PDB file of C-alpha atoms in Angstrom:
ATOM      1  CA  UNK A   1      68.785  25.666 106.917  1.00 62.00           C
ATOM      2  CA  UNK A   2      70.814  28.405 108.762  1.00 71.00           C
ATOM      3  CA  UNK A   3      73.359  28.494 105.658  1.00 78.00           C
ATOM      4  CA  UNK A   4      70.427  28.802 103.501  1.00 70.00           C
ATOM      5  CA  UNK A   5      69.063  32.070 105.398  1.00 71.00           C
ATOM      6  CA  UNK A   6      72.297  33.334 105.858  1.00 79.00           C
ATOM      7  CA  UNK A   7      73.129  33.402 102.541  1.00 78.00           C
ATOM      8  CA  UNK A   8      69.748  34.350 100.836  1.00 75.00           C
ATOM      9  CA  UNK A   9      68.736  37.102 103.366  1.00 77.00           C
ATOM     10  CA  UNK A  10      72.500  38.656 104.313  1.00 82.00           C
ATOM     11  CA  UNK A  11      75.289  37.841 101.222  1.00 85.00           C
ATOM     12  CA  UNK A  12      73.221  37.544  98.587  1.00 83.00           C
ATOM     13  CA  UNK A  13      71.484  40.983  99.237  1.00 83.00           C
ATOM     14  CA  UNK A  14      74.862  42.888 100.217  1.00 87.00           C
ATOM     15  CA  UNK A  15      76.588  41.502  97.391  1.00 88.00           C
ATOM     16  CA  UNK A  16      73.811  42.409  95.023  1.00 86.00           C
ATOM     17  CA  UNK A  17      73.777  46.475  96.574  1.00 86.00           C
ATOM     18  CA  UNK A  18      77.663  46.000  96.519  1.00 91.00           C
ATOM     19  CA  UNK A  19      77.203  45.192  92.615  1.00 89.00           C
ATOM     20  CA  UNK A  20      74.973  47.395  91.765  1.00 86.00           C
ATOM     21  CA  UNK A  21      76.953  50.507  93.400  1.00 88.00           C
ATOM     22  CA  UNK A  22      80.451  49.629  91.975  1.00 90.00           C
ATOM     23  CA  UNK A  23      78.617  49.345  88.394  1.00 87.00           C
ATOM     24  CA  UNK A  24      77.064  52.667  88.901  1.00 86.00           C
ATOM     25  CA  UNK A  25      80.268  54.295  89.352  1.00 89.00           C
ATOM     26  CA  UNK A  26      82.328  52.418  86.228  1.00 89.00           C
ATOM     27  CA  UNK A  27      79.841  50.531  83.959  1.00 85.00           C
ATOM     28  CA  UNK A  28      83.054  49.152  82.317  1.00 87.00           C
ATOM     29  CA  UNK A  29      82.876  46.730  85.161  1.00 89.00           C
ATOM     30  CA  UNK A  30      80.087  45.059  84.011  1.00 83.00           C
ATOM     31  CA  UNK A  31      81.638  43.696  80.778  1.00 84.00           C
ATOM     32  CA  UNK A  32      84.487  42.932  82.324  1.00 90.00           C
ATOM     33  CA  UNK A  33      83.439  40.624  85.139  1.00 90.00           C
ATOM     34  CA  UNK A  34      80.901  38.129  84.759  1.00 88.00           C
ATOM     35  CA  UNK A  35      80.092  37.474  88.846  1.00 89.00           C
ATOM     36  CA  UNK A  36      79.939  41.349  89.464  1.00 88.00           C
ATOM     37  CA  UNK A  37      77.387  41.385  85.923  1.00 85.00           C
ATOM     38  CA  UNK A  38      75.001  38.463  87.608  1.00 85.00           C
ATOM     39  CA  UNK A  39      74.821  40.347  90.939  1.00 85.00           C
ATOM     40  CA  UNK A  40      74.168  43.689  89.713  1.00 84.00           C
ATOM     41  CA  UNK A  41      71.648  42.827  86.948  1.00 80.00           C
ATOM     42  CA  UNK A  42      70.226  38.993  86.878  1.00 79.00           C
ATOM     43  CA  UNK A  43      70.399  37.625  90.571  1.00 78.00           C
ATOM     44  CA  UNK A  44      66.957  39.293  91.395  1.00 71.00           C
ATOM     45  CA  UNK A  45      65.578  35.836  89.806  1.00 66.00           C
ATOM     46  CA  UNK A  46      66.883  34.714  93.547  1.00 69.00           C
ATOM     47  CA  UNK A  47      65.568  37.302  95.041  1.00 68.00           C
ATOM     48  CA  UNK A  48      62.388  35.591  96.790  1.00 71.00           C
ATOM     49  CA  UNK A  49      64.862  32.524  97.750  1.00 68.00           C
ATOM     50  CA  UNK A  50      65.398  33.733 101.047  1.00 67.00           C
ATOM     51  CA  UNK A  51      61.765  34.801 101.801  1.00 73.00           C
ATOM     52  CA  UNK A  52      60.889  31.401 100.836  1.00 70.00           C
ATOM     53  CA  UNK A  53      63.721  29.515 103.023  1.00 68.00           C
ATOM     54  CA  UNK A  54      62.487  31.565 105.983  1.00 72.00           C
ATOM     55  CA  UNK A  55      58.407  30.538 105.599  1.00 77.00           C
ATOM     56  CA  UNK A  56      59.233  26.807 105.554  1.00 71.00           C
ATOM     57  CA  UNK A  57      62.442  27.495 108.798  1.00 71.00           C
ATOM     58  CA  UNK A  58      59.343  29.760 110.451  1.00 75.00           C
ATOM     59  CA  UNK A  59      56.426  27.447 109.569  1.00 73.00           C
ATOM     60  CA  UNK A  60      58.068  24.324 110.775  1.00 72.00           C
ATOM     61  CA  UNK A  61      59.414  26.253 114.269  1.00 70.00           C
ATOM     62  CA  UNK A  62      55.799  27.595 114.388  1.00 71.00           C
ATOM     63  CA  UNK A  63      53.471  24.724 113.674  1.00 68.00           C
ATOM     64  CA  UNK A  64      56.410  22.073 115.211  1.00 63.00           C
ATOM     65  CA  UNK A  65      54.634  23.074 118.887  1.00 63.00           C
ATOM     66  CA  UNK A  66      51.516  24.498 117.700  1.00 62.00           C
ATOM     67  CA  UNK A  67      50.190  21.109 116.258  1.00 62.00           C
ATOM     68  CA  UNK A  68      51.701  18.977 118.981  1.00 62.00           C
ATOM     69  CA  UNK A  69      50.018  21.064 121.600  1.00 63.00           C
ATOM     70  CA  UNK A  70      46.312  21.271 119.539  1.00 60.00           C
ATOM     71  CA  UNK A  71      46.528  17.444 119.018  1.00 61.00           C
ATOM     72  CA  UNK A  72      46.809  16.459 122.393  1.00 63.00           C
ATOM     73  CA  UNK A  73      43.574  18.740 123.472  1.00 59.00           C
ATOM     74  CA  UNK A  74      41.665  16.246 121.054  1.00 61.00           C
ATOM     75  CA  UNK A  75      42.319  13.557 123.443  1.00 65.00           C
ATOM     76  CA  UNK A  76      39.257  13.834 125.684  1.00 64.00           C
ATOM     77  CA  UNK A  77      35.984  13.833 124.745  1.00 68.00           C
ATOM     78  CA  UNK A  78      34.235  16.734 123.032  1.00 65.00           C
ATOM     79  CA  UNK A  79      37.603  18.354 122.199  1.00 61.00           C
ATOM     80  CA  UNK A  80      37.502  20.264 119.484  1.00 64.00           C
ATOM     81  CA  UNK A  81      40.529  21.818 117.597  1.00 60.00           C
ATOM     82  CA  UNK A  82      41.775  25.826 118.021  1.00 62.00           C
ATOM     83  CA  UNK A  83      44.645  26.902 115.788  1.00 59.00           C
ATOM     84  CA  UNK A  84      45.581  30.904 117.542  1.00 61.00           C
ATOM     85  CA  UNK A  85      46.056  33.090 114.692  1.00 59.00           C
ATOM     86  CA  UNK A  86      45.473  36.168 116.302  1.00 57.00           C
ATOM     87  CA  UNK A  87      48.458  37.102 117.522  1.00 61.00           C
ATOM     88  CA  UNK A  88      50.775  37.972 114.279  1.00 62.00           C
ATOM     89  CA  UNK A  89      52.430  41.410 113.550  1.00 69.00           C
ATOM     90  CA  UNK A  90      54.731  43.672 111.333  1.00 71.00           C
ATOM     91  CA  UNK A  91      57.690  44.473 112.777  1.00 76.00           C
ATOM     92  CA  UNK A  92      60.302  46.766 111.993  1.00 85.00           C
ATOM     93  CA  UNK A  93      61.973  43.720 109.777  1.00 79.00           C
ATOM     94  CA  UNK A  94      58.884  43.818 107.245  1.00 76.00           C
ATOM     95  CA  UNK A  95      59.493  47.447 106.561  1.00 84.00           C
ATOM     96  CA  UNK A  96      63.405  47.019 106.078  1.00 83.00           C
ATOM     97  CA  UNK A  97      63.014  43.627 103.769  1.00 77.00           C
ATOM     98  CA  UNK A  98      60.273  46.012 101.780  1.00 78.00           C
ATOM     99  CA  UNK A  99      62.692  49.176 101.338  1.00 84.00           C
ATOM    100  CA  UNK A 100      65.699  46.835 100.406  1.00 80.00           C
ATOM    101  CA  UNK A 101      63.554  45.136  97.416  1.00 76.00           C
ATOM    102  CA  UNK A 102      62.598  48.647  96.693  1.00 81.00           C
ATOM    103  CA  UNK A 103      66.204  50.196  96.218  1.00 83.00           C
ATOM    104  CA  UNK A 104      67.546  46.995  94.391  1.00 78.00           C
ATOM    105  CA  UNK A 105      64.449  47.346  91.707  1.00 78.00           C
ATOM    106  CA  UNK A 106      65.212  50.926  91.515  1.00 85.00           C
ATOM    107  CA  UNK A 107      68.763  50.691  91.197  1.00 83.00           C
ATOM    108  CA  UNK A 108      68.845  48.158  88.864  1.00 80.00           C
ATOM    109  CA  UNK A 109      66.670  50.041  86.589  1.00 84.00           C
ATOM    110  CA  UNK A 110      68.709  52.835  87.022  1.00 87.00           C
ATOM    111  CA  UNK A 111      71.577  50.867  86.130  1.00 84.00           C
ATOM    112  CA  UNK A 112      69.989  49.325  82.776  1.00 84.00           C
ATOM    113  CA  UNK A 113      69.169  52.633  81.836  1.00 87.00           C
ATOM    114  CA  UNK A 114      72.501  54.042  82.148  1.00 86.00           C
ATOM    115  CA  UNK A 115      74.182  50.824  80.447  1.00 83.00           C
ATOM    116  CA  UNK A 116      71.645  50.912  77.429  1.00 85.00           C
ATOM    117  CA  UNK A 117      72.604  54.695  77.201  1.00 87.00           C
ATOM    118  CA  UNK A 118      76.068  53.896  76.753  1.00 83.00           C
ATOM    119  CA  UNK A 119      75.544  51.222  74.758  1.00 81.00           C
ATOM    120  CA  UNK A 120      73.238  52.918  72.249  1.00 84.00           C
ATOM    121  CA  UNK A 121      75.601  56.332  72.360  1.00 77.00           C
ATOM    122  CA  UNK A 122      78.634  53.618  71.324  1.00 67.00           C
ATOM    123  CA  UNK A 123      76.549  51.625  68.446  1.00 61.00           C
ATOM    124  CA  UNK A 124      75.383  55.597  66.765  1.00 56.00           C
TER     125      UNK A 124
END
């Protein structure tokens, strides 16, 4: 699971900005290399992977004690079942996971725009 976060929330992102700004300085790059072409332009398919991998890692770590600890209240008589929900916050890592999907959508676009520009001033 750890491989799975590391590589959907830390290489996969840095390689895709990485991508993206070596394109934007020589689009010649992107015909040339195919693994350079699927980072810059068609890995944002993946690009909910990680957010997915960490909801089931933080919903297992979560609900692992959670239920354990609720279940065993039910034990006596009259118990009846609390699940705490009131205690969840954004934290500084919501806002930087929202600004990095941001900038990769806008630089992407930016990115097809310039390569369709080239390509249309090279086919007239």
């Amino acid at each position: 699971m750890a491989v799975l976060v590391l590589l959907f929330s830390v290489v996969f992102p840095a390689l895709k900005v990485i991508a993206v700004g070596l394109c934007l300085s020589d689009l010649s790059l992107l015909k040339k290399y195919r693994l350079l072409r699927f980072f810059a332009l068609e890995s944002s398919k993946w690009s909910m992977a990680d957010v997915m991998a960490l909801a089931i890692f933080m919903a297992f770590v979560a609900f692992n004690g959670l239920i354990g600890s609720a279940m065993s209240g039910l034990k006596g008589p009259g118990a009846e079942l609390v699940i705490p929900t009131d205690s969840s916050k954004i934290l500084p890592g919501y806002y930087l996971f929202v600004g990095y999907c941001v900038a990769s959508l806008w630089l992407a676009k930016k990115l097809e725009r310039r390569l369709r520009a080239v390509n249309s001033g090279a086919a007239g």
